[in-house]
Amino acid sequence: MAVMTETFLSSLGIHTRGTIYRNLPPAELVEHAIRRGEGELASNGALVVRTGKCTGRSPNAKFIVRDETTEDTVWWGGPNQAFTEEGFERIRKKILEYFRDRDLYVFDGFVIADPELKMPVRIVVEKAWHALFCHTQFRRPEPGELDGHNPEFIVLNAADLLLDPELDGTGGDVGIIISFSKRMVLIAGSAYAGETKKSVFTYLNYVLPDKGVLPMHCSANVGPDGDTALFFGLSGTGKTSLSADPKRKLIGDDEHGWGEKGIFNFEGGCYAKMIRVTPQTEPQIYYAIRFGSVLENVVLDEYRNPDYFDASITENTRGTYPIEHIENAVLSGIGGHPANVFFLAADAFGILPPIAKLTPEQMMYHFISGYTAKVAGTERGVTEPKATFSACFGLPFLPRHPGLYAKMLAEKVKQRKCNVWLVNTGWSGGPFGVGERMPIHLTRTLLNFALNGAAEKVSYEREPVFNLLVPQECPGVPKEILLPRDTWKDKEAYDKKAQELKVLFIKNFEQYKDLVSKEVLDAGPKLDG
């Protein structure tokens, strides 16, 4: 057991009367979590926990300290709310005082698989299961690597400390406040572990472009011939599920960098949505959940079997596991330059084709748009499909202007002559409630069609809504589903819904139209008439 003295954290101003545990192994962390009443074991060996009122991220509670360093480097507005230096310091001291009477768990490790860019991090938490989460998610140290560990980025997570909205200036009792100057994030009031993960990702999105590295909210895998593929997508689009392909090796499921030598994972584990996961549809994810994994907000039956179809706590049930739980994972976390890039959109309007090849201008347009759709029931108040646009498929984590990341992607795609595809993992034959969601096996067939080069040997035609190039055939996929309008019984209803979606795209892109070329702007949809 790695028990440290309280002076271990004194450089951070942390002084506690409790015990400090550093980098405990998973078995001990599980024991601590159960003894402390933080969770229980499921029949598959995973630790099952509840995150309380926060069952997802709290984007409105996320702030960035505005100071001399960030004044002209952060894209203020949108997801980037400014916070004062004084306010940051006040909450930091509040957390330090809160820690004084508590046992603390420390994870010292790394992010970024590329050894030339490897970055040490330190995460201090009050919950044993949060430390286990960090062990699964980040890159774990090798023996001897912790000697002289000097973290570049620090997370202080006081999950159960509720803030005072008026006194602390957070607008609520939850706060996630990042200081790029101090290279630190403060988290209070939320037990949702994804806040820690995405705070580190936000920091990487800020610092890596200056090093010539494009940070990306995408998964990545590599084929038998060494061909790397990237899968960009928002939550629920299939980013994790589709990259976990038994026929290809997984590099990572969520966060990567693209540098001069190729692709590399930022993390050491995966964070999958577990809702409706089965051994038939997503076997790699299903069997990765075992001892050493954490299940968030998953309901257990009377025999402690996880019920992945029960969304009574939240639709956003989650499972986290180290990447070595995936049998065919690339443990180095490193791959070559990609040959194919996929943009995944779960279109609940049923308008986008199941696969389309993008021109360079369309790639820029759809990357900056970052479209998907939320469906009824996933959030309070959502009673019909709701279009969601998240620039670069990761807007909440972009401290710099989306145009910077889009330009970097365009340059790298052009240099490496990548094929770029738009894939609809959403609905076909009608909108949500009328049509059916694209079966994952058909989407996998379409992806393999692109990955194995067969897509280069068929003819294409233009679909009329977004002017996208759609293959006229794909072995194993019914031809009638390739053009969405052909799948709708009511063609007039299709035309009306298509017009609705085009309007939403055009309105969203208004904020970017002065920052892109006329060719990119023209690559978007046009209103009829």
Short mmCIF file of C-alpha atoms in Angstrom, two decimals:
data_model
loop_
_atom_site.label_atom_id
_atom_site.label_comp_id
_atom_site.label_asym_id
_atom_site.label_seq_id
_atom_site.Cartn_x
_atom_site.Cartn_y
_atom_site.Cartn_z
CA MET A 1 0.00 0.00 0.00
CA ALA A 2 1.48 3.35 -1.11
CA VAL A 3 0.78 5.54 1.93
CA MET A 4 2.42 8.97 1.80
CA THR A 5 3.06 11.62 4.41
CA GLU A 6 1.08 14.83 4.21
CA THR A 7 4.23 16.73 3.12
CA PHE A 8 3.99 14.81 -0.18
CA LEU A 9 1.37 17.33 -1.35
CA SER A 10 2.57 20.36 0.57
CA SER A 11 3.86 22.03 -2.60
CA LEU A 12 0.21 22.26 -3.65
CA GLY A 13 -0.78 23.72 -0.30
CA ILE A 14 -2.51 20.47 0.69
CA HIS A 15 -2.26 19.59 4.36
CA THR A 16 -4.52 16.86 5.69
CA ARG A 17 -5.10 15.12 8.98
CA GLY A 18 -6.20 12.09 7.01
CA THR A 19 -4.17 9.56 5.05
CA ILE A 20 -2.78 10.08 1.54
CA TYR A 21 -2.83 7.03 -0.74
CA ARG A 22 -0.74 7.25 -3.90
CA ASN A 23 -1.23 5.01 -6.94
CA LEU A 24 -2.88 2.14 -5.12
CA PRO A 25 -3.42 -0.96 -7.29
CA PRO A 26 -6.97 -1.65 -8.49
CA ALA A 27 -7.65 -4.40 -5.92
CA GLU A 28 -6.90 -2.08 -3.02
CA LEU A 29 -8.89 0.76 -4.54
CA VAL A 30 -11.88 -1.55 -4.94
CA GLU A 31 -11.54 -2.63 -1.30
CA HIS A 32 -11.37 1.00 -0.18
CA ALA A 33 -14.39 1.97 -2.29
CA ILE A 34 -16.54 -0.84 -0.93
CA ARG A 35 -15.44 -0.26 2.67
CA ARG A 36 -16.23 3.45 2.32
CA GLY A 37 -19.68 2.73 0.86
CA GLU A 38 -18.82 4.21 -2.53
CA GLY A 39 -19.93 1.22 -4.61
CA GLU A 40 -20.55 -2.51 -4.88
CA LEU A 41 -19.23 -5.35 -7.01
CA ALA A 42 -21.25 -6.60 -9.95
CA SER A 43 -21.34 -10.26 -10.94
CA ASN A 44 -18.78 -9.57 -13.69
CA GLY A 45 -16.32 -8.11 -11.17
CA ALA A 46 -16.78 -4.45 -12.06
CA LEU A 47 -17.17 -1.80 -9.36
CA VAL A 48 -20.62 -0.21 -9.71
CA VAL A 49 -21.02 3.37 -8.46
CA ARG A 50 -23.54 6.19 -8.49
CA THR A 51 -22.55 9.73 -9.42
CA GLY A 52 -25.44 11.46 -7.67
CA LYS A 53 -27.26 14.35 -9.29
CA CYS A 54 -24.60 14.80 -11.99
CA THR A 55 -24.94 11.86 -14.37
CA GLY A 56 -23.10 13.68 -17.13
CA ARG A 57 -20.88 16.67 -17.66
CA SER A 58 -21.98 20.12 -16.47
CA PRO A 59 -20.94 22.39 -19.37
CA ASN A 60 -22.56 25.50 -17.91
CA ALA A 61 -20.38 25.11 -14.80
CA LYS A 62 -17.10 25.03 -16.73
CA PHE A 63 -14.92 28.15 -16.69
CA ILE A 64 -11.47 29.28 -17.85
CA VAL A 65 -9.42 31.81 -15.90
CA ARG A 66 -8.99 34.96 -17.97
CA ASP A 67 -5.52 36.42 -17.38
CA GLU A 68 -2.52 37.74 -19.31
CA THR A 69 -1.79 34.29 -20.74
CA THR A 70 -5.29 33.50 -21.96
CA GLU A 71 -6.61 36.96 -22.87
CA ASP A 72 -5.58 36.67 -26.52
CA THR A 73 -5.18 32.90 -26.88
CA VAL A 74 -8.57 31.57 -25.72
CA TRP A 75 -11.66 31.79 -27.92
CA TRP A 76 -13.93 33.58 -25.45
CA GLY A 77 -17.63 32.99 -25.70
CA GLY A 78 -19.47 29.82 -26.64
CA PRO A 79 -18.23 27.06 -24.32
CA ASN A 80 -15.44 29.21 -22.86
CA GLN A 81 -16.77 31.24 -19.95
CA ALA A 82 -14.32 33.62 -18.30
CA PHE A 83 -13.44 33.38 -14.61
CA THR A 84 -11.37 35.73 -12.51
CA GLU A 85 -7.98 34.93 -11.02
CA GLU A 86 -9.33 35.98 -7.62
CA GLY A 87 -12.29 33.64 -7.94
CA PHE A 88 -10.03 30.73 -8.88
CA GLU A 89 -7.83 31.37 -5.85
CA ARG A 90 -10.84 31.61 -3.53
CA ILE A 91 -12.19 28.23 -4.66
CA ARG A 92 -8.72 26.68 -4.55
CA LYS A 93 -8.38 27.67 -0.90
CA LYS A 94 -11.88 26.36 -0.20
CA ILE A 95 -10.89 22.98 -1.66
CA LEU A 96 -7.64 22.93 0.34
CA GLU A 97 -9.60 23.58 3.53
CA TYR A 98 -12.12 20.89 2.56
CA PHE A 99 -9.29 18.39 2.03
CA ARG A 100 -7.84 19.07 5.49
CA ASP A 101 -9.90 16.44 7.33
CA ARG A 102 -10.15 13.83 4.59
CA ASP A 103 -8.28 10.84 3.28
CA LEU A 104 -6.99 11.63 -0.19
CA TYR A 105 -6.16 9.48 -3.19
CA VAL A 106 -3.49 10.52 -5.66
CA PHE A 107 -2.97 9.26 -9.18
CA ASP A 108 0.41 10.18 -10.64
CA GLY A 109 0.72 9.15 -14.25
CA PHE A 110 0.87 10.41 -17.79
CA VAL A 111 -1.07 11.37 -20.88
CA ILE A 112 0.08 11.10 -24.52
CA ALA A 113 1.52 7.84 -25.86
CA ASP A 114 4.17 9.53 -28.02
CA PRO A 115 7.34 9.28 -25.86
CA GLU A 116 8.62 12.62 -27.18
CA LEU A 117 5.47 14.42 -26.00
CA LYS A 118 4.60 12.35 -22.93
CA MET A 119 3.12 14.60 -20.24
CA PRO A 120 3.08 13.90 -16.47
CA VAL A 121 -0.16 14.62 -14.61
CA ARG A 122 -1.23 14.52 -10.97
CA ILE A 123 -4.84 13.99 -9.92
CA VAL A 124 -5.93 14.39 -6.30
CA VAL A 125 -9.38 13.07 -5.38
CA GLU A 126 -11.43 12.32 -2.27
CA LYS A 127 -13.07 9.14 -3.58
CA ALA A 128 -11.33 5.80 -3.98
CA TRP A 129 -13.41 4.99 -7.05
CA HIS A 130 -12.29 8.21 -8.74
CA ALA A 131 -8.70 7.04 -8.26
CA LEU A 132 -9.65 3.72 -9.86
CA PHE A 133 -11.24 5.63 -12.73
CA CYS A 134 -7.96 7.51 -13.23
CA HIS A 135 -6.04 4.23 -13.16
CA THR A 136 -8.23 2.90 -15.99
CA GLN A 137 -8.27 6.09 -18.07
CA PHE A 138 -4.81 7.60 -18.01
CA ARG A 139 -1.43 6.17 -18.89
CA ARG A 140 -0.10 4.26 -15.94
CA PRO A 141 3.53 4.67 -14.84
CA GLU A 142 6.13 1.96 -15.31
CA PRO A 143 8.29 0.94 -12.32
CA GLY A 144 10.67 3.76 -11.47
CA GLU A 145 8.81 6.37 -13.50
CA LEU A 146 7.36 8.04 -10.42
CA ASP A 147 10.77 8.95 -9.07
CA GLY A 148 10.96 12.71 -9.39
CA HIS A 149 7.50 12.85 -10.94
CA ASN A 150 6.96 16.53 -11.82
CA PRO A 151 3.39 17.02 -13.09
CA GLU A 152 2.71 19.47 -15.90
CA PHE A 153 -1.02 19.50 -15.17
CA ILE A 154 -2.85 19.03 -11.85
CA VAL A 155 -6.46 18.17 -11.04
CA LEU A 156 -7.95 18.83 -7.61
CA ASN A 157 -11.31 17.06 -7.41
CA ALA A 158 -13.53 17.72 -4.37
CA ALA A 159 -16.57 15.90 -5.69
CA ASP A 160 -18.78 16.33 -2.61
CA LEU A 161 -17.92 19.97 -1.94
CA LEU A 162 -20.87 22.13 -2.96
CA LEU A 163 -20.02 25.68 -3.98
CA ASP A 164 -21.93 28.84 -3.11
CA PRO A 165 -23.25 30.22 -6.42
CA GLU A 166 -23.22 33.86 -5.30
CA LEU A 167 -20.05 33.84 -3.25
CA ASP A 168 -18.05 31.66 -5.64
CA GLY A 169 -19.40 33.14 -8.88
CA THR A 170 -20.23 29.79 -10.47
CA GLY A 171 -23.98 30.26 -10.91
CA GLY A 172 -24.60 26.91 -9.23
CA ASP A 173 -23.10 24.56 -6.67
CA VAL A 174 -20.94 22.81 -9.29
CA GLY A 175 -17.73 24.30 -10.64
CA ILE A 176 -15.03 23.16 -13.08
CA ILE A 177 -12.48 25.97 -13.30
CA ILE A 178 -9.32 25.68 -15.40
CA SER A 179 -6.28 27.92 -15.09
CA PHE A 180 -3.96 27.40 -18.04
CA SER A 181 -1.41 29.69 -16.41
CA LYS A 182 -1.31 27.63 -13.20
CA ARG A 183 -1.79 24.41 -15.21
CA MET A 184 -4.51 23.30 -12.83
CA VAL A 185 -8.21 22.51 -12.79
CA LEU A 186 -10.49 22.70 -9.77
CA ILE A 187 -13.55 20.42 -9.69
CA ALA A 188 -16.22 20.77 -7.01
CA GLY A 189 -19.80 19.60 -6.62
CA SER A 190 -19.83 16.84 -9.27
CA ALA A 191 -18.98 13.16 -8.82
CA TYR A 192 -19.27 12.46 -12.56
CA ALA A 193 -15.78 11.15 -13.33
CA GLY A 194 -15.88 12.34 -16.94
CA GLU A 195 -15.22 15.88 -15.67
CA THR A 196 -11.66 14.88 -14.72
CA LYS A 197 -11.02 13.16 -18.03
CA LYS A 198 -12.34 16.02 -20.15
CA SER A 199 -10.56 18.70 -18.11
CA VAL A 200 -7.24 17.08 -18.97
CA PHE A 201 -8.36 16.86 -22.61
CA THR A 202 -9.23 20.56 -22.61
CA TYR A 203 -5.71 21.37 -21.40
CA LEU A 204 -4.21 19.28 -24.21
CA ASN A 205 -6.44 21.05 -26.73
CA TYR A 206 -4.92 24.31 -25.54
CA VAL A 207 -1.21 23.44 -25.50
CA LEU A 208 -0.70 20.93 -28.32
CA PRO A 209 -1.49 23.07 -31.40
CA ASP A 210 1.56 25.22 -30.54
CA LYS A 211 3.62 22.03 -30.81
CA GLY A 212 2.30 21.22 -34.27
CA VAL A 213 -0.02 18.49 -32.94
CA LEU A 214 -3.71 18.38 -33.82
CA PRO A 215 -5.71 17.23 -30.75
CA MET A 216 -8.80 15.31 -31.81
CA HIS A 217 -12.01 14.07 -30.21
CA CYS A 218 -11.94 10.79 -32.09
CA SER A 219 -11.31 7.08 -31.78
CA ALA A 220 -8.69 5.26 -33.85
CA ASN A 221 -7.88 1.76 -34.97
CA VAL A 222 -5.50 0.04 -37.38
CA GLY A 223 -6.07 -2.75 -39.90
CA PRO A 224 -4.04 -5.87 -40.67
CA ASP A 225 -2.11 -3.96 -43.34
CA GLY A 226 -1.19 -1.14 -40.97
CA ASP A 227 -3.82 1.32 -42.27
CA THR A 228 -5.00 3.68 -39.54
CA ALA A 229 -8.55 5.05 -39.42
CA LEU A 230 -10.02 7.89 -37.37
CA PHE A 231 -13.63 8.10 -36.15
CA PHE A 232 -14.85 11.55 -35.10
CA GLY A 233 -18.19 11.76 -33.37
CA LEU A 234 -20.21 13.14 -30.49
CA SER A 235 -21.72 11.07 -27.70
CA GLY A 236 -24.04 8.38 -28.97
CA THR A 237 -22.79 8.33 -32.56
CA GLY A 238 -20.84 5.07 -32.25
CA LYS A 239 -17.30 6.39 -31.86
CA THR A 240 -16.36 3.81 -29.23
CA SER A 241 -18.47 0.97 -30.59
CA LEU A 242 -17.36 1.20 -34.22
CA SER A 243 -13.68 1.56 -33.45
CA ALA A 244 -13.83 -1.60 -31.29
CA ASP A 245 -13.80 -3.85 -34.34
CA PRO A 246 -12.63 -7.46 -33.84
CA LYS A 247 -10.98 -7.36 -37.28
CA ARG A 248 -8.88 -4.30 -36.47
CA LYS A 249 -6.65 -3.31 -33.56
CA LEU A 250 -7.86 -0.54 -31.28
CA ILE A 251 -5.50 2.38 -30.70
CA GLY A 252 -7.97 4.28 -28.52
CA ASP A 253 -11.64 5.12 -28.22
CA ASP A 254 -11.84 8.85 -27.56
CA GLU A 255 -8.88 11.24 -27.60
CA HIS A 256 -5.88 11.32 -29.95
CA GLY A 257 -3.21 13.55 -31.34
CA TRP A 258 -1.98 13.74 -34.94
CA GLY A 259 1.66 14.72 -35.12
CA GLU A 260 4.52 14.55 -37.61
CA LYS A 261 4.98 10.79 -37.16
CA GLY A 262 1.33 9.77 -37.06
CA ILE A 263 -1.50 9.13 -34.60
CA PHE A 264 -1.16 8.59 -30.86
CA ASN A 265 -3.60 8.00 -28.03
CA PHE A 266 -3.76 10.50 -25.19
CA GLU A 267 -5.12 7.94 -22.75
CA GLY A 268 -4.61 4.43 -21.41
CA GLY A 269 -8.20 3.30 -21.28
CA CYS A 270 -11.73 3.56 -22.64
CA TYR A 271 -14.90 5.25 -21.42
CA ALA A 272 -17.86 3.64 -23.16
CA LYS A 273 -21.56 4.29 -23.09
CA MET A 274 -23.11 1.10 -21.74
CA ILE A 275 -26.75 1.64 -22.55
CA ARG A 276 -28.07 -1.37 -24.50
CA VAL A 277 -24.64 -2.99 -24.89
CA THR A 278 -24.90 -6.74 -25.57
CA PRO A 279 -22.33 -9.47 -26.27
CA GLN A 280 -23.83 -9.81 -29.75
CA THR A 281 -23.73 -6.16 -30.84
CA GLU A 282 -20.59 -4.93 -29.04
CA PRO A 283 -18.68 -7.96 -27.77
CA GLN A 284 -15.36 -6.21 -27.19
CA ILE A 285 -16.90 -3.60 -24.90
CA TYR A 286 -19.18 -6.10 -23.16
CA TYR A 287 -16.34 -8.44 -22.23
CA ALA A 288 -13.94 -5.61 -21.33
CA ILE A 289 -16.09 -4.85 -18.30
CA ARG A 290 -14.63 -7.00 -15.55
CA PHE A 291 -12.59 -6.64 -12.37
CA GLY A 292 -10.68 -3.36 -12.47
CA SER A 293 -13.47 -1.66 -14.43
CA VAL A 294 -15.94 0.91 -13.16
CA LEU A 295 -19.63 1.07 -14.10
CA GLU A 296 -21.31 4.43 -13.54
CA ASN A 297 -25.06 4.54 -12.85
CA VAL A 298 -25.70 1.05 -14.22
CA VAL A 299 -28.59 -0.75 -12.49
CA LEU A 300 -27.97 -4.23 -11.05
CA ASP A 301 -30.59 -6.94 -10.77
CA GLU A 302 -31.11 -9.07 -7.65
CA TYR A 303 -28.14 -11.27 -8.63
CA ARG A 304 -25.96 -8.21 -9.24
CA ASN A 305 -25.99 -8.70 -12.99
CA PRO A 306 -25.72 -5.38 -14.84
CA ASP A 307 -28.90 -4.46 -16.70
CA TYR A 308 -27.55 -2.41 -19.59
CA PHE A 309 -31.09 -1.78 -20.87
CA ASP A 310 -32.22 -0.04 -17.67
CA ALA A 311 -32.01 3.75 -18.14
CA SER A 312 -33.93 4.58 -14.96
CA ILE A 313 -30.96 6.46 -13.49
CA THR A 314 -29.72 7.93 -16.78
CA GLU A 315 -29.44 7.16 -20.46
CA ASN A 316 -25.77 8.06 -20.06
CA THR A 317 -24.65 4.91 -18.25
CA ARG A 318 -20.90 4.48 -18.53
CA GLY A 319 -18.20 1.85 -18.27
CA THR A 320 -14.49 2.53 -17.93
CA TYR A 321 -11.71 0.00 -18.40
CA PRO A 322 -7.98 -0.07 -19.18
CA ILE A 323 -7.26 -0.58 -22.86
CA GLU A 324 -5.55 -3.92 -22.22
CA HIS A 325 -9.02 -5.31 -21.45
CA ILE A 326 -9.55 -5.15 -25.22
CA GLU A 327 -7.95 -8.29 -26.63
CA ASN A 328 -6.62 -6.76 -29.85
CA ALA A 329 -5.61 -3.34 -28.55
CA VAL A 330 -2.45 -1.51 -29.61
CA LEU A 331 -0.88 -1.19 -26.18
CA SER A 332 1.73 1.30 -27.37
CA GLY A 333 -1.13 3.67 -28.25
CA ILE A 334 0.65 4.67 -31.45
CA GLY A 335 -0.34 4.28 -35.11
CA GLY A 336 0.69 5.58 -38.51
CA HIS A 337 -0.86 8.44 -40.45
CA PRO A 338 -4.52 7.69 -41.27
CA ALA A 339 -5.70 6.57 -44.67
CA ASN A 340 -9.38 7.11 -43.85
CA VAL A 341 -11.20 9.63 -41.68
CA PHE A 342 -14.85 9.12 -40.73
CA PHE A 343 -17.27 11.75 -39.39
CA LEU A 344 -20.05 9.97 -37.49
CA ALA A 345 -23.47 11.61 -37.21
CA ALA A 346 -26.51 10.02 -35.54
CA ASP A 347 -29.08 11.82 -37.70
CA ALA A 348 -32.46 11.43 -36.02
CA PHE A 349 -34.11 13.27 -38.94
CA GLY A 350 -33.33 10.36 -41.29
CA ILE A 351 -31.95 12.63 -44.03
CA LEU A 352 -28.21 11.97 -44.21
CA PRO A 353 -27.07 8.97 -46.29
CA PRO A 354 -25.51 6.02 -44.44
CA ILE A 355 -22.16 6.81 -46.07
CA ALA A 356 -20.88 9.54 -48.38
CA LYS A 357 -17.45 10.54 -49.63
CA LEU A 358 -16.54 14.15 -48.91
CA THR A 359 -14.65 16.64 -51.03
CA PRO A 360 -11.99 18.74 -49.22
CA GLU A 361 -14.45 21.64 -49.00
CA GLN A 362 -17.25 19.42 -47.68
CA MET A 363 -14.82 17.98 -45.14
CA MET A 364 -14.16 21.47 -43.76
CA TYR A 365 -17.86 22.33 -43.73
CA HIS A 366 -18.96 19.19 -41.91
CA PHE A 367 -16.00 19.19 -39.49
CA ILE A 368 -16.77 22.77 -38.43
CA SER A 369 -20.50 21.92 -38.25
CA GLY A 370 -20.00 18.80 -36.11
CA TYR A 371 -23.61 17.65 -36.50
CA THR A 372 -25.55 14.97 -34.69
CA ALA A 373 -29.04 14.85 -33.14
CA LYS A 374 -30.39 14.20 -29.67
CA VAL A 375 -33.52 12.10 -29.56
CA ALA A 376 -36.56 12.19 -27.33
CA GLY A 377 -35.95 10.95 -23.81
CA THR A 378 -32.21 11.50 -23.66
CA GLU A 379 -32.60 14.86 -21.91
CA ARG A 380 -35.36 16.46 -19.87
CA GLY A 381 -37.60 18.51 -22.14
CA VAL A 382 -36.51 16.86 -25.39
CA THR A 383 -39.72 15.51 -26.92
CA GLU A 384 -38.66 15.35 -30.56
CA PRO A 385 -35.32 15.09 -32.40
CA LYS A 386 -33.09 18.04 -31.64
CA ALA A 387 -30.19 18.96 -33.91
CA THR A 388 -26.91 19.46 -32.12
CA PHE A 389 -23.89 21.15 -33.65
CA SER A 390 -20.55 20.81 -31.89
CA ALA A 391 -17.65 22.26 -33.89
CA CYS A 392 -14.85 19.79 -34.62
CA PHE A 393 -17.06 17.15 -32.94
CA GLY A 394 -15.84 18.40 -29.57
CA LEU A 395 -16.86 22.04 -29.00
CA PRO A 396 -17.06 21.89 -25.17
CA PHE A 397 -13.35 20.98 -25.03
CA LEU A 398 -11.99 23.58 -27.48
CA PRO A 399 -10.34 26.53 -25.74
CA ARG A 400 -9.13 27.90 -29.08
CA HIS A 401 -11.17 28.88 -32.11
CA PRO A 402 -12.58 25.92 -34.09
CA GLY A 403 -11.04 27.41 -37.24
CA LEU A 404 -7.57 26.63 -35.90
CA TYR A 405 -8.29 22.92 -35.50
CA ALA A 406 -10.17 22.75 -38.81
CA LYS A 407 -7.25 24.32 -40.67
CA MET A 408 -4.81 21.89 -39.08
CA LEU A 409 -7.01 18.92 -40.04
CA ALA A 410 -7.35 20.16 -43.63
CA GLU A 411 -3.58 20.53 -43.98
CA LYS A 412 -2.89 17.05 -42.61
CA VAL A 413 -5.59 15.39 -44.71
CA LYS A 414 -4.26 17.09 -47.83
CA GLN A 415 -0.66 16.18 -47.05
CA ARG A 416 -1.51 12.51 -46.41
CA LYS A 417 -4.18 12.25 -49.14
CA CYS A 418 -6.72 10.75 -46.76
CA ASN A 419 -10.20 9.71 -47.80
CA VAL A 420 -12.84 11.46 -45.69
CA TRP A 421 -16.33 10.03 -45.19
CA LEU A 422 -19.57 11.18 -43.60
CA VAL A 423 -21.40 8.26 -41.95
CA ASN A 424 -24.96 8.40 -40.64
CA THR A 425 -25.31 6.03 -37.69
CA GLY A 426 -28.79 7.41 -37.04
CA TRP A 427 -32.15 6.78 -38.65
CA SER A 428 -33.27 5.45 -42.02
CA GLY A 429 -36.71 5.18 -43.56
CA GLY A 430 -38.05 8.12 -41.59
CA PRO A 431 -37.20 10.25 -38.57
CA PHE A 432 -36.91 8.99 -35.01
CA GLY A 433 -40.25 7.42 -34.08
CA VAL A 434 -41.05 6.45 -37.68
CA GLY A 435 -37.91 5.00 -39.21
CA GLU A 436 -35.40 2.57 -37.75
CA ARG A 437 -31.89 3.18 -36.55
CA MET A 438 -29.18 1.88 -38.85
CA PRO A 439 -28.17 -1.58 -37.60
CA ILE A 440 -24.57 -1.55 -36.38
CA HIS A 441 -23.69 -4.55 -38.57
CA LEU A 442 -24.67 -2.61 -41.70
CA THR A 443 -22.66 0.40 -40.58
CA ARG A 444 -19.66 -1.89 -40.01
CA THR A 445 -20.14 -3.30 -43.51
CA LEU A 446 -20.11 0.22 -44.98
CA LEU A 447 -17.00 1.12 -43.00
CA ASN A 448 -15.19 -2.00 -44.18
CA PHE A 449 -16.29 -1.16 -47.72
CA ALA A 450 -14.39 2.12 -47.38
CA LEU A 451 -11.47 0.71 -45.40
CA ASN A 452 -10.63 -2.19 -47.72
CA GLY A 453 -10.58 -0.07 -50.85
CA ALA A 454 -13.71 -1.56 -52.42
CA ALA A 455 -15.33 1.89 -52.35
CA GLU A 456 -12.77 3.07 -54.91
CA LYS A 457 -14.12 0.60 -57.49
CA VAL A 458 -17.79 1.61 -57.62
CA SER A 459 -19.70 4.49 -59.20
CA TYR A 460 -21.11 7.38 -57.18
CA GLU A 461 -24.14 9.62 -57.52
CA ARG A 462 -25.12 12.92 -55.91
CA GLU A 463 -27.84 12.94 -53.32
CA PRO A 464 -29.91 16.15 -53.66
CA VAL A 465 -30.01 17.55 -50.11
CA PHE A 466 -26.34 18.05 -49.23
CA ASN A 467 -24.90 17.34 -52.68
CA LEU A 468 -22.96 14.42 -51.23
CA LEU A 469 -21.29 11.65 -53.24
CA VAL A 470 -23.04 8.37 -52.40
CA PRO A 471 -21.90 4.95 -53.67
CA GLN A 472 -24.40 3.28 -55.94
CA GLU A 473 -23.72 -0.12 -54.41
CA CYS A 474 -22.04 -1.83 -51.48
CA PRO A 475 -21.88 -5.62 -51.13
CA GLY A 476 -23.91 -6.79 -48.15
CA VAL A 477 -25.98 -3.61 -47.92
CA PRO A 478 -29.43 -3.27 -49.55
CA LYS A 479 -29.11 -0.77 -52.39
CA GLU A 480 -32.32 1.04 -51.45
CA ILE A 481 -30.90 2.33 -48.15
CA LEU A 482 -27.95 4.12 -49.75
CA LEU A 483 -30.14 7.06 -50.85
CA PRO A 484 -32.31 8.11 -47.87
CA ARG A 485 -35.26 9.41 -49.89
CA ASP A 486 -35.75 5.95 -51.38
CA THR A 487 -36.31 4.51 -47.89
CA TRP A 488 -39.18 6.88 -47.00
CA LYS A 489 -42.72 5.82 -47.85
CA ASP A 490 -43.88 9.44 -47.71
CA LYS A 491 -41.62 11.33 -50.13
CA GLU A 492 -43.27 14.70 -49.39
CA ALA A 493 -42.56 14.20 -45.69
CA TYR A 494 -38.92 13.49 -46.57
CA ASP A 495 -38.65 16.68 -48.61
CA LYS A 496 -40.16 18.73 -45.79
CA LYS A 497 -37.88 17.21 -43.15
CA ALA A 498 -34.85 17.68 -45.42
CA GLN A 499 -35.68 21.36 -45.75
CA GLU A 500 -35.89 21.63 -41.94
CA LEU A 501 -32.44 20.10 -41.52
CA LYS A 502 -30.90 22.31 -44.18
CA VAL A 503 -32.20 25.41 -42.41
CA LEU A 504 -30.62 24.24 -39.15
CA PHE A 505 -27.25 23.66 -40.84
CA ILE A 506 -27.32 27.07 -42.53
CA LYS A 507 -28.29 28.91 -39.33
CA ASN A 508 -25.55 27.18 -37.35
CA PHE A 509 -22.88 27.99 -39.93
CA GLU A 510 -23.69 31.70 -39.89
CA GLN A 511 -21.20 32.14 -37.04
CA TYR A 512 -18.36 30.71 -39.13
CA LYS A 513 -19.13 32.04 -42.62
CA ASP A 514 -16.68 34.96 -42.41
CA LEU A 515 -13.83 32.65 -41.38
CA VAL A 516 -13.95 30.17 -44.28
CA SER A 517 -13.47 30.42 -48.02
CA LYS A 518 -16.35 30.81 -50.45
CA GLU A 519 -15.67 27.25 -51.63
CA VAL A 520 -16.17 25.85 -48.12
CA LEU A 521 -19.32 27.93 -47.60
CA ASP A 522 -20.68 26.72 -50.93
CA ALA A 523 -20.06 23.12 -49.86
CA GLY A 524 -22.96 23.35 -47.44
CA PRO A 525 -26.65 22.82 -48.23
CA LYS A 526 -28.73 25.38 -50.13
CA LEU A 527 -32.39 26.15 -49.57
CA ASP A 528 -34.78 25.12 -52.32
CA GLY A 529 -36.00 27.91 -54.53
#
